[in-house]
Amino acid sequence: MIQFVDLDQQYQSIKTEVLSEIQKVIESKEFIQGRFVETFCKNFSEMQGVKYSVGCSNGTSAITVALRALDIGLGDEVITVNNSFFATPEAICEVGATPVFVDCEENTYQINTAQIESKITSKTKAIIPVHLYGNPCNIEEICKIAKKYNLKIIEDSAQAHLATQNGKGIGSFGDISTFSFYPGKNLGAYGDAGMICCNDEKLYTRIKMLVDHGRTKKYEHEILAGNFRMDAIQAAVLNVKLKYLPKWTEARIKNAELYDKLFTSSGLKFLQKYPSSKCVYHIYLIEVSNRDQVMKHLKEHKISCGVHYPIPLHRQPALNFLKLTDDQYPVSSSKCERILSLPMYPELTQSEIQYIVSKVLEVAHP
Ligand SMILES: *Cc1c(COP(=O)(O)O)cnc(C)c1O
């Protein structure tokens, strides 16, 4: 059986270290905030190339808090891409703002930068570009647009740990960036966790207050906020895993290179990146016209696969009130029937990849 993501192999390789760190948290009783969270945030900032990081409860609350930190709420519009996980527009709606979707590009599947300007209105306050699949979107160009129209940028980097563009860390381009440590992400906790990063000290102070009851002192609350703190046990687990993340990321890239090589002569489309981008392949994706048949064939040969995502955001029932139609989003509307995600994780072997590709090519049509 080749799994889509194999968390057990990774756990076996770090088991002793992880269990010992969890034990340290329990024995120290520093369950909330404290040194385990602080250490992980500091180490994460260094590795990701950002100045400040605030641990939080998950990747969704990270986006909500980021929006609140930038004072985005009722009556505001936020531009994002409709090829993403539901959490992105969900957070926008949570603060009372309205998501405005831009279609995705044909080859990178990321936000179509050329269409952003046509969506800007007097109500637009921010852009949330998503680096979906760990594949950096055209963030440098988006920064120029944001500057021209005085808009804020929140980079949804939930799938893009250690990705870069022109050598600069993803998550360091926007005003704020958010990460998820959902167990299946490139850096995954053993539960829920997330991160909010920025380079501005004032914003950092505000974000810290927003995740922890608007506190300035233990029982003094300056702003209405909430509890979106990172769990110390998760921080301890993540801090162990962080050390291995560069190595795991390189293994993903090496696996993607072999997939690319094997698919190049096949006539099938596969995930493309900008030449200036380092893609960290949270997902490895191909396109086929007979997806059901390919998925059935892979299943028969004990290979797991997935679709990211089968329903573009403009079609989500919960967002019906936006009254959006397929003809406004032709690329994502057609791609969602064709895209197929193949197994991708650091421990996947080169011979497993050869086997997966051979099974795909037995039945797939471009
Ligand atoms: C996973 C994910 C999120 C949400 O993260 P959670 O930790 O699951 O809340 C947000 N955006 C994208 C693009 C994601 O992939």
Short mmCIF file of C-alpha atoms and ligand atoms in Angstrom, two decimals:
data_model
loop_
_atom_site.label_atom_id
_atom_site.label_comp_id
_atom_site.label_asym_id
_atom_site.label_seq_id
_atom_site.Cartn_x
_atom_site.Cartn_y
_atom_site.Cartn_z
CA MET A 1 0.00 0.00 0.00
CA ILE A 2 1.42 3.41 -0.95
CA GLN A 3 -0.25 6.01 1.22
CA PHE A 4 -0.99 9.57 0.15
CA VAL A 5 0.90 10.88 3.20
CA ASP A 6 2.76 8.49 5.50
CA LEU A 7 3.07 10.04 8.97
CA ASP A 8 4.07 6.79 10.62
CA GLN A 9 7.47 6.47 8.91
CA GLN A 10 8.33 10.00 10.01
CA TYR A 11 7.17 9.32 13.58
CA GLN A 12 9.31 6.18 13.85
CA SER A 13 12.40 8.23 12.91
CA ILE A 14 11.87 10.86 15.66
CA LYS A 15 9.86 8.92 18.23
CA THR A 16 12.35 8.96 21.14
CA GLU A 17 13.05 12.66 20.79
CA VAL A 18 9.39 13.65 20.48
CA LEU A 19 8.24 11.60 23.46
CA SER A 20 11.01 12.97 25.63
CA GLU A 21 10.06 16.58 24.73
CA ILE A 22 6.38 15.92 25.46
CA GLN A 23 7.39 14.53 28.83
CA LYS A 24 9.39 17.70 29.53
CA VAL A 25 6.31 19.85 28.92
CA ILE A 26 4.21 17.75 31.26
CA GLU A 27 6.82 17.74 33.99
CA SER A 28 7.44 21.50 33.70
CA LYS A 29 3.67 22.18 33.75
CA GLU A 30 4.26 25.07 31.31
CA PHE A 31 1.22 24.05 29.28
CA ILE A 32 0.08 27.53 28.29
CA GLN A 33 2.47 30.01 26.61
CA GLY A 34 5.86 29.68 28.34
CA ARG A 35 9.21 28.58 27.07
CA PHE A 36 8.23 25.73 24.72
CA VAL A 37 6.04 28.03 22.64
CA GLU A 38 8.62 30.85 22.81
CA THR A 39 11.48 28.61 21.70
CA PHE A 40 9.55 27.20 18.78
CA CYS A 41 8.40 30.66 17.62
CA LYS A 42 11.95 31.99 17.72
CA ASN A 43 13.37 29.02 15.82
CA PHE A 44 10.57 29.13 13.27
CA SER A 45 11.18 32.86 12.57
CA GLU A 46 14.84 32.18 11.91
CA MET A 47 14.22 29.30 9.58
CA GLN A 48 11.40 30.94 7.66
CA GLY A 49 13.21 34.28 7.31
CA VAL A 50 10.72 36.47 9.20
CA LYS A 51 11.34 38.77 12.14
CA TYR A 52 8.46 37.83 14.46
CA SER A 53 6.27 34.75 14.89
CA VAL A 54 3.29 34.27 17.18
CA GLY A 55 2.11 30.71 17.79
CA CYS A 56 -1.62 30.16 17.51
CA SER A 57 -4.26 27.47 17.65
CA ASN A 58 -4.46 26.57 13.93
CA GLY A 59 -3.97 27.89 10.40
CA THR A 60 -7.54 29.15 10.17
CA SER A 61 -7.46 31.22 13.37
CA ALA A 62 -4.09 32.52 12.14
CA ILE A 63 -5.83 34.15 9.15
CA THR A 64 -8.68 35.48 11.32
CA VAL A 65 -6.23 37.04 13.78
CA ALA A 66 -4.15 38.49 10.91
CA LEU A 67 -7.26 40.19 9.49
CA ARG A 68 -8.18 41.57 12.92
CA ALA A 69 -4.63 42.80 13.45
CA LEU A 70 -4.98 44.84 10.26
CA ASP A 71 -8.41 46.14 11.32
CA ILE A 72 -10.24 44.45 8.48
CA GLY A 73 -13.91 43.78 9.13
CA LEU A 74 -17.49 44.67 8.31
CA GLY A 75 -17.96 46.30 4.91
CA ASP A 76 -14.41 45.58 3.71
CA GLU A 77 -13.51 43.47 0.70
CA VAL A 78 -10.58 41.07 0.63
CA ILE A 79 -9.25 39.67 -2.64
CA THR A 80 -8.15 36.04 -2.70
CA VAL A 81 -7.98 33.07 -5.06
CA ASN A 82 -10.84 30.62 -5.54
CA ASN A 83 -8.47 27.65 -5.81
CA SER A 84 -7.68 27.19 -2.13
CA PHE A 85 -8.82 25.41 1.00
CA PHE A 86 -12.10 26.72 2.45
CA ALA A 87 -10.34 28.25 5.49
CA THR A 88 -9.15 31.26 3.48
CA PRO A 89 -12.60 32.74 2.64
CA GLU A 90 -14.00 31.37 5.90
CA ALA A 91 -11.64 33.59 7.92
CA ILE A 92 -12.53 36.59 5.73
CA CYS A 93 -16.23 36.02 6.43
CA GLU A 94 -15.54 35.39 10.14
CA VAL A 95 -14.35 38.99 10.60
CA GLY A 96 -17.37 40.31 8.67
CA ALA A 97 -15.54 41.13 5.43
CA THR A 98 -16.44 39.85 1.94
CA PRO A 99 -14.16 37.55 -0.07
CA VAL A 100 -13.65 38.59 -3.69
CA PHE A 101 -12.27 35.73 -5.75
CA VAL A 102 -9.77 35.81 -8.58
CA ASP A 103 -9.47 32.77 -10.86
CA CYS A 104 -6.30 30.66 -10.88
CA GLU A 105 -3.64 30.39 -13.57
CA GLU A 106 -3.53 27.55 -16.10
CA ASN A 107 -0.11 26.11 -15.21
CA THR A 108 0.80 27.12 -11.66
CA TYR A 109 -2.83 26.91 -10.38
CA GLN A 110 -2.07 30.00 -8.26
CA ILE A 111 -3.92 33.34 -8.17
CA ASN A 112 -3.96 34.98 -11.61
CA THR A 113 -2.05 38.15 -10.83
CA ALA A 114 -3.10 39.84 -14.08
CA GLN A 115 -6.76 39.74 -12.94
CA ILE A 116 -6.28 41.26 -9.49
CA GLU A 117 -6.51 44.93 -10.47
CA SER A 118 -9.91 44.49 -12.13
CA LYS A 119 -11.31 43.28 -8.76
CA ILE A 120 -10.15 46.26 -6.71
CA THR A 121 -12.90 48.62 -5.53
CA SER A 122 -13.07 51.46 -3.01
CA LYS A 123 -13.93 48.80 -0.37
CA THR A 124 -10.88 46.61 -1.01
CA LYS A 125 -8.59 46.54 2.01
CA ALA A 126 -6.34 43.56 1.50
CA ILE A 127 -5.19 40.71 -0.72
CA ILE A 128 -4.73 37.19 0.65
CA PRO A 129 -2.55 35.38 -1.86
CA VAL A 130 -2.26 31.65 -1.16
CA HIS A 131 0.89 29.69 -1.97
CA LEU A 132 -1.15 26.61 -2.72
CA TYR A 133 0.52 23.18 -2.94
CA GLY A 134 3.67 24.84 -1.53
CA ASN A 135 4.05 26.55 -4.92
CA PRO A 136 4.76 30.28 -4.51
CA CYS A 137 2.34 32.52 -6.37
CA ASN A 138 3.64 35.63 -8.14
CA ILE A 139 4.06 37.37 -4.79
CA GLU A 140 6.57 39.98 -6.01
CA GLU A 141 4.05 41.28 -8.56
CA ILE A 142 1.24 41.20 -5.96
CA CYS A 143 3.37 43.35 -3.64
CA LYS A 144 3.62 45.96 -6.43
CA ILE A 145 -0.16 45.99 -6.91
CA ALA A 146 -0.74 46.28 -3.15
CA LYS A 147 1.66 49.19 -2.94
CA LYS A 148 0.01 50.99 -5.86
CA TYR A 149 -3.47 50.73 -4.29
CA ASN A 150 -2.39 50.92 -0.64
CA LEU A 151 -3.66 47.46 0.22
CA LYS A 152 -2.46 45.08 2.92
CA ILE A 153 -1.17 41.60 2.11
CA ILE A 154 -1.68 38.48 4.22
CA GLU A 155 0.19 35.54 2.72
CA ASP A 156 -1.67 32.30 3.37
CA SER A 157 1.43 30.11 3.60
CA ALA A 158 -0.33 27.13 5.22
CA GLN A 159 1.17 24.77 2.63
CA ALA A 160 4.44 26.57 1.95
CA HIS A 161 6.91 26.13 4.84
CA LEU A 162 10.44 26.97 3.63
CA ALA A 163 9.32 27.90 0.11
CA THR A 164 11.11 30.91 -1.40
CA GLN A 165 10.90 33.32 -4.33
CA ASN A 166 14.15 34.80 -5.63
CA GLY A 167 15.79 33.41 -2.50
CA LYS A 168 13.47 35.32 -0.13
CA GLY A 169 11.35 33.32 2.32
CA ILE A 170 7.66 32.93 1.51
CA GLY A 171 5.80 34.64 4.33
CA SER A 172 8.24 37.54 4.47
CA PHE A 173 6.75 39.48 1.53
CA GLY A 174 3.38 40.54 2.95
CA ASP A 175 2.40 42.59 5.99
CA ILE A 176 1.50 39.34 7.76
CA SER A 177 1.82 35.70 6.83
CA THR A 178 0.06 32.68 8.28
CA PHE A 179 1.06 29.03 8.54
CA SER A 180 -0.74 25.84 9.47
CA PHE A 181 0.77 22.87 11.30
CA TYR A 182 -2.18 20.58 10.65
CA PRO A 183 -0.71 17.05 10.94
CA GLY A 184 -0.56 16.45 7.17
CA LYS A 185 1.14 19.76 6.33
CA ASN A 186 4.87 19.85 5.46
CA LEU A 187 5.54 20.71 9.09
CA GLY A 188 2.79 18.98 11.03
CA ALA A 189 1.93 18.93 14.73
CA TYR A 190 0.28 16.02 16.55
CA GLY A 191 -2.92 18.01 16.74
CA ASP A 192 -3.91 21.52 15.66
CA ALA A 193 -1.47 24.44 15.56
CA GLY A 194 -0.68 27.51 13.46
CA MET A 195 1.59 30.56 13.21
CA ILE A 196 1.22 34.26 12.46
CA CYS A 197 4.38 36.03 11.24
CA CYS A 198 5.28 39.64 10.53
CA ASN A 199 8.27 41.98 10.32
CA ASP A 200 6.75 44.97 12.15
CA GLU A 201 7.15 45.25 15.90
CA LYS A 202 3.88 47.13 16.55
CA LEU A 203 1.94 44.59 14.56
CA TYR A 204 3.71 41.83 16.48
CA THR A 205 2.61 43.29 19.82
CA ARG A 206 -0.98 43.56 18.57
CA ILE A 207 -1.00 39.99 17.24
CA LYS A 208 0.29 38.68 20.58
CA MET A 209 -2.60 40.46 22.31
CA LEU A 210 -5.13 39.19 19.77
CA VAL A 211 -4.26 35.53 20.40
CA ASP A 212 -4.36 35.92 24.19
CA HIS A 213 -7.45 37.79 25.44
CA GLY A 214 -6.14 41.24 24.50
CA ARG A 215 -3.84 41.08 27.49
CA THR A 216 -1.18 43.52 28.48
CA LYS A 217 -0.84 42.09 31.98
CA LYS A 218 -2.29 38.93 33.51
CA TYR A 219 -5.66 40.47 34.41
CA GLU A 220 -5.58 43.63 32.33
CA HIS A 221 -7.26 43.42 28.91
CA GLU A 222 -6.69 46.27 26.52
CA ILE A 223 -8.65 45.04 23.50
CA LEU A 224 -11.43 42.54 22.87
CA ALA A 225 -9.73 39.49 21.42
CA GLY A 226 -10.11 35.81 22.25
CA ASN A 227 -8.09 32.71 23.01
CA PHE A 228 -6.19 31.48 19.95
CA ARG A 229 -3.01 30.34 21.71
CA MET A 230 -0.66 27.60 20.56
CA ASP A 231 -0.60 24.51 22.77
CA ALA A 232 2.79 23.97 24.46
CA ILE A 233 2.81 20.23 23.75
CA GLN A 234 2.33 20.95 20.05
CA ALA A 235 5.10 23.57 20.19
CA ALA A 236 7.46 21.00 21.72
CA VAL A 237 6.64 18.45 19.01
CA LEU A 238 7.02 21.05 16.27
CA ASN A 239 10.33 22.24 17.65
CA VAL A 240 11.75 18.72 17.31
CA LYS A 241 10.39 18.38 13.79
CA LEU A 242 11.61 21.83 12.70
CA LYS A 243 15.24 20.62 12.78
CA TYR A 244 14.44 18.02 10.15
CA LEU A 245 12.26 20.25 7.98
CA PRO A 246 15.07 21.38 5.60
CA LYS A 247 16.03 17.74 4.99
CA TRP A 248 12.40 16.67 4.55
CA THR A 249 11.77 19.58 2.19
CA GLU A 250 14.75 18.63 0.00
CA ALA A 251 13.45 15.04 -0.12
CA ARG A 252 10.04 16.31 -1.34
CA ILE A 253 11.74 18.39 -4.04
CA LYS A 254 13.84 15.44 -5.15
CA ASN A 255 10.69 13.32 -5.38
CA ALA A 256 8.94 16.01 -7.41
CA GLU A 257 11.92 16.18 -9.78
CA LEU A 258 11.62 12.47 -10.49
CA TYR A 259 7.84 12.78 -11.05
CA ASP A 260 8.51 15.72 -13.41
CA LYS A 261 11.12 13.78 -15.34
CA LEU A 262 8.90 10.73 -15.74
CA PHE A 263 5.84 12.78 -16.78
CA THR A 264 7.71 15.09 -19.16
CA SER A 265 7.50 12.78 -22.17
CA SER A 266 4.01 11.49 -21.31
CA GLY A 267 1.92 14.36 -22.65
CA LEU A 268 0.25 14.80 -19.24
CA LYS A 269 0.27 18.23 -17.61
CA PHE A 270 1.90 18.52 -14.21
CA LEU A 271 2.36 21.30 -11.64
CA GLN A 272 4.52 24.16 -12.96
CA LYS A 273 6.30 26.75 -10.86
CA TYR A 274 7.78 30.16 -11.58
CA PRO A 275 11.51 29.84 -12.41
CA SER A 276 12.29 32.17 -9.48
CA SER A 277 10.30 30.02 -7.04
CA LYS A 278 11.36 27.21 -4.78
CA CYS A 279 8.24 25.05 -4.58
CA VAL A 280 8.10 22.76 -1.53
CA TYR A 281 5.52 20.34 -2.97
CA HIS A 282 2.96 19.98 -0.23
CA ILE A 283 0.99 18.47 -3.12
CA TYR A 284 2.23 16.97 -6.39
CA LEU A 285 -0.46 17.39 -8.98
CA ILE A 286 -1.14 16.22 -12.53
CA GLU A 287 -4.04 16.75 -14.93
CA VAL A 288 -6.00 13.99 -16.63
CA SER A 289 -9.26 13.96 -18.59
CA ASN A 290 -10.42 10.57 -17.21
CA ARG A 291 -9.83 11.11 -13.50
CA ASP A 292 -12.38 8.61 -12.15
CA GLN A 293 -10.82 5.84 -14.21
CA VAL A 294 -7.27 6.76 -13.13
CA MET A 295 -8.28 6.92 -9.46
CA LYS A 296 -9.97 3.52 -9.69
CA HIS A 297 -6.90 2.01 -11.37
CA LEU A 298 -4.57 3.44 -8.70
CA LYS A 299 -6.82 2.16 -5.94
CA GLU A 300 -6.78 -1.33 -7.48
CA HIS A 301 -2.98 -1.19 -7.32
CA LYS A 302 -3.02 0.02 -3.69
CA ILE A 303 -1.91 3.58 -4.42
CA SER A 304 -3.75 6.38 -2.57
CA CYS A 305 -4.42 9.70 -4.25
CA GLY A 306 -6.54 12.81 -3.72
CA VAL A 307 -8.06 15.92 -5.31
CA HIS A 308 -7.10 19.41 -4.12
CA TYR A 309 -9.69 20.71 -4.41
CA PRO A 310 -12.74 19.12 -6.05
CA ILE A 311 -15.01 22.14 -5.43
CA PRO A 312 -13.68 25.62 -6.28
CA LEU A 313 -14.54 28.17 -3.61
CA HIS A 314 -17.10 30.08 -5.71
CA ARG A 315 -19.18 26.86 -5.79
CA GLN A 316 -19.11 26.18 -2.05
CA PRO A 317 -22.68 26.00 -0.67
CA ALA A 318 -21.72 28.14 2.35
CA LEU A 319 -20.72 30.95 -0.05
CA ASN A 320 -23.89 30.84 -2.18
CA PHE A 321 -24.77 34.29 -0.89
CA LEU A 322 -21.95 35.72 -3.02
CA LYS A 323 -23.93 34.60 -6.13
CA LEU A 324 -20.88 33.66 -8.18
CA THR A 325 -21.00 31.57 -11.35
CA ASP A 326 -18.68 29.19 -13.21
CA ASP A 327 -18.37 31.48 -16.22
CA GLN A 328 -16.69 34.09 -13.98
CA TYR A 329 -14.09 31.45 -13.06
CA PRO A 330 -13.48 29.36 -16.19
CA VAL A 331 -10.02 28.05 -15.28
CA SER A 332 -10.73 26.73 -11.79
CA SER A 333 -14.14 25.47 -12.92
CA SER A 334 -12.59 23.24 -15.59
CA LYS A 335 -9.42 22.29 -13.66
CA CYS A 336 -11.37 20.94 -10.70
CA GLU A 337 -12.62 18.07 -12.90
CA ARG A 338 -9.11 17.22 -14.12
CA ILE A 339 -6.61 17.69 -11.27
CA LEU A 340 -5.25 14.68 -9.40
CA SER A 341 -2.82 14.72 -6.45
CA LEU A 342 -0.35 11.83 -6.26
CA PRO A 343 1.40 10.51 -3.13
CA MET A 344 3.99 13.01 -1.85
CA TYR A 345 6.03 12.86 1.34
CA PRO A 346 9.76 12.87 2.13
CA GLU A 347 10.03 9.13 2.79
CA LEU A 348 8.47 8.14 -0.55
CA THR A 349 11.11 6.17 -2.47
CA GLN A 350 12.25 6.66 -6.04
CA SER A 351 11.11 3.13 -6.96
CA GLU A 352 7.66 3.81 -5.47
CA ILE A 353 7.43 6.93 -7.65
CA GLN A 354 8.39 4.91 -10.73
CA TYR A 355 5.67 2.40 -9.86
CA ILE A 356 3.04 5.14 -9.30
CA VAL A 357 3.85 6.85 -12.61
CA SER A 358 3.79 3.55 -14.51
CA LYS A 359 0.31 2.82 -13.13
CA VAL A 360 -0.93 6.33 -13.97
CA LEU A 361 0.38 6.06 -17.53
CA GLU A 362 -1.36 2.71 -18.08
CA VAL A 363 -4.76 4.42 -18.16
CA ALA A 364 -4.45 8.22 -18.05
CA HIS A 365 -5.53 10.46 -20.94
CA PRO A 366 -4.29 14.07 -21.25
C1 LIG B 1 -4.62 23.86 5.97
C2 LIG B 1 -4.92 25.18 5.40
C3 LIG B 1 -5.50 26.22 6.16
C4 LIG B 1 -6.06 26.00 7.53
O1 LIG B 1 -5.21 25.46 8.44
P1 LIG B 1 -5.81 24.65 9.72
O2 LIG B 1 -4.58 24.51 10.57
O3 LIG B 1 -6.30 23.35 9.20
O4 LIG B 1 -6.85 25.48 10.33
C5 LIG B 1 -5.64 27.45 5.58
N1 LIG B 1 -5.28 27.69 4.31
C6 LIG B 1 -4.75 26.72 3.53
C7 LIG B 1 -4.35 27.04 2.13
C8 LIG B 1 -4.56 25.44 4.05
O5 LIG B 1 -4.05 24.49 3.27
#
